[in-house]
Coordinates of C-alpha atoms in Angstrom, one line a residue:
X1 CA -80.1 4.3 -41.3
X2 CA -82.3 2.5 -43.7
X3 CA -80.8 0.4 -45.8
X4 CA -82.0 -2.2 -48.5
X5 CA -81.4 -5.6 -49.5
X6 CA -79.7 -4.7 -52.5
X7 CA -76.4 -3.6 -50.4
X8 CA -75.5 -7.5 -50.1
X9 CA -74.3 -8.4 -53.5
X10 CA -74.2 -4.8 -55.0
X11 CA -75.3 -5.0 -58.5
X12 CA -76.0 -1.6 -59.1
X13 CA -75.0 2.2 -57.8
X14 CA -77.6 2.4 -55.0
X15 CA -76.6 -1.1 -54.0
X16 CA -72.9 0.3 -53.6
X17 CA -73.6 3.1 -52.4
X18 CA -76.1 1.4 -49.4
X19 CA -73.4 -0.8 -48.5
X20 CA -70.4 2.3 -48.4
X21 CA -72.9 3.7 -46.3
X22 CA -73.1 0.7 -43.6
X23 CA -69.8 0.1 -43.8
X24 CA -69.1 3.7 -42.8
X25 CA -71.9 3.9 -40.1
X26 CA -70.0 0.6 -38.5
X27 CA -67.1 2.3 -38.7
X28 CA -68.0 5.6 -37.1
X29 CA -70.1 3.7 -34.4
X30 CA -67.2 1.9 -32.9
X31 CA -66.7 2.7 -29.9
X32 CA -63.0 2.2 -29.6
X33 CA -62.5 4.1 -32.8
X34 CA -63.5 7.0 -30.7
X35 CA -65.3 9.3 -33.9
X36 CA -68.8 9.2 -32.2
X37 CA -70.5 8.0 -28.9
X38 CA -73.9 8.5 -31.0
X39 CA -75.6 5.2 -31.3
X40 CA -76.1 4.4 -35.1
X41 CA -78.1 0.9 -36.7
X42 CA -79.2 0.1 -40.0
X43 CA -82.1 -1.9 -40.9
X44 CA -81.9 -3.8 -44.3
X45 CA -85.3 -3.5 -46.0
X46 CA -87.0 -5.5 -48.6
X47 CA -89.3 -4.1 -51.0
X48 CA -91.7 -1.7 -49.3
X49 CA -95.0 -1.8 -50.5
X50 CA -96.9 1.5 -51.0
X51 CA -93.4 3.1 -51.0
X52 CA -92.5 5.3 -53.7
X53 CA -90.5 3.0 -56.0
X54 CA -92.3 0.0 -55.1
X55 CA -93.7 -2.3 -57.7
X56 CA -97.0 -2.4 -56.5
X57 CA -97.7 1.1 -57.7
X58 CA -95.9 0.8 -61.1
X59 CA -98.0 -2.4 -61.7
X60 CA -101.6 -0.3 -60.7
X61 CA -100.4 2.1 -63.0
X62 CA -99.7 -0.1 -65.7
X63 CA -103.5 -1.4 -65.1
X64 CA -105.0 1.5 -65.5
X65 CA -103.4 3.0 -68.4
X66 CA -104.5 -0.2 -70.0
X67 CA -101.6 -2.5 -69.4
X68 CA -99.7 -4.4 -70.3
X69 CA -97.8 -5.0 -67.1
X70 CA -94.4 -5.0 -67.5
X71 CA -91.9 -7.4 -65.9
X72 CA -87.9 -7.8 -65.8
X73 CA -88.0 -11.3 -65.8
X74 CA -90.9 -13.7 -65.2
X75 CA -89.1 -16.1 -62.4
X76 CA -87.4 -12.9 -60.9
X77 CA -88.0 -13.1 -57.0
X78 CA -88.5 -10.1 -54.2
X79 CA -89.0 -9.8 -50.8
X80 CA -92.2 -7.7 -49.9
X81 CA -92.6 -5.6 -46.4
X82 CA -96.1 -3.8 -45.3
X83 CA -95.3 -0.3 -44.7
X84 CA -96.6 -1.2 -41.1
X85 CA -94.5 -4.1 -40.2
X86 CA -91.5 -1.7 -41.7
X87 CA -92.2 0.7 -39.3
X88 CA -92.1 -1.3 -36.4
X89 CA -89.2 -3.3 -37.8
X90 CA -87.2 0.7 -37.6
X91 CA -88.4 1.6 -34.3
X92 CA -87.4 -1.7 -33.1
X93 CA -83.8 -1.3 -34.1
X94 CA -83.9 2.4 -33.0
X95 CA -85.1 1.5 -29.5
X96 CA -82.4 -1.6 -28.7
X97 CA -79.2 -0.3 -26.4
X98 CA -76.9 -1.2 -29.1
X99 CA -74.8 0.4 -31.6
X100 CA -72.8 -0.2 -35.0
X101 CA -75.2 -3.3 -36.0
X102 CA -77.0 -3.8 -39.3
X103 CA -80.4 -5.5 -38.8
X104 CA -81.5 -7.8 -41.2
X105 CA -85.7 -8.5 -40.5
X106 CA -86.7 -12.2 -41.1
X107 CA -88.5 -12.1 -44.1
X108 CA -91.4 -14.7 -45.7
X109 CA -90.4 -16.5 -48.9
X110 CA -89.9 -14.2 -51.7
X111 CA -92.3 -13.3 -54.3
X112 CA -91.9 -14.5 -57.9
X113 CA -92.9 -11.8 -59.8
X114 CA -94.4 -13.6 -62.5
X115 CA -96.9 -15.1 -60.0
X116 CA -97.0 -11.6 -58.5
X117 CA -97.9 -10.0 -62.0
X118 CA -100.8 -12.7 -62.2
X119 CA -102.4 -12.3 -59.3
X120 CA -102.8 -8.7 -59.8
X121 CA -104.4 -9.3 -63.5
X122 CA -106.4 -11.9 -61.9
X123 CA -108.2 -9.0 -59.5
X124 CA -108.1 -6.6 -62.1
X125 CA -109.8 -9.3 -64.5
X126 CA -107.5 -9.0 -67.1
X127 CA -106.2 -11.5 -69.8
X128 CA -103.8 -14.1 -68.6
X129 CA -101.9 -12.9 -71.2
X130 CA -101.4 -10.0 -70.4
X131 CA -98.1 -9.3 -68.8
X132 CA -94.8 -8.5 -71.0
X133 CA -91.7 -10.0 -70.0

């Protein structure tokens, strides 16, 4: 199962409903429960980039309608995962003989996205003013 970050301190529906799902995939894979003998992980992603949803497309988007780009909250922090190192993090999990865990990759230091933001107007050549909080 892929799972996000977001299940740890669920703040939102797909947060909660991340974590049910763990919780239930534990709960089935337990061996002395007796539901399944189907081996079943979960891998707790960050924020994929390229992915659909991922801020990195919303920001180029932004650019090129013309900006600005538009942020949450300038110290807001993620945690960013190439789509390559995300698929080796998944087949990873899949190939270990083990069952009912949730595998949490170690991750760099999150991104502020304020910093994030600037970066990307920097290469775009943009004002420094650009971004809306």
């Amino acid at each position: 199962m892929i799972s996000t970050d977001k299940a740890v301190n669920p703040r939102s529906v797909m947060g909660a409903s991340k974590r049910v799902a763990e919780l239930a995939l534990l709960r089935m894979s337990d061996s002395k429960a007796g539901i399944t003998s189907t081996k079943m992980n979960a891998v707790r992603l960050g924020n994929v980039l390229g992915s659909h949803g991922s801020v990195g497309p919303l920001f180029q988007q932004q650019i090129q309608r013309g900006g600005p780009v538009t942020l949450t909250h300038a110290e807001a922090s993620r945690y960013f995962l190439m789509l390559s190192e995300t698929v080796e993090l998944i087949m990873a999990a899949a190939a270990l003989d083990d069952s009912g865990s949730i595998f949490i990759p170690k991750m760099c230091e999150p991104v502020i996205c304020g910093r994030g933001a600037a970066t990307i107007e920097r290469r775009a050549a943009l004002p420094r003013d650009w971004s809306e909080v």
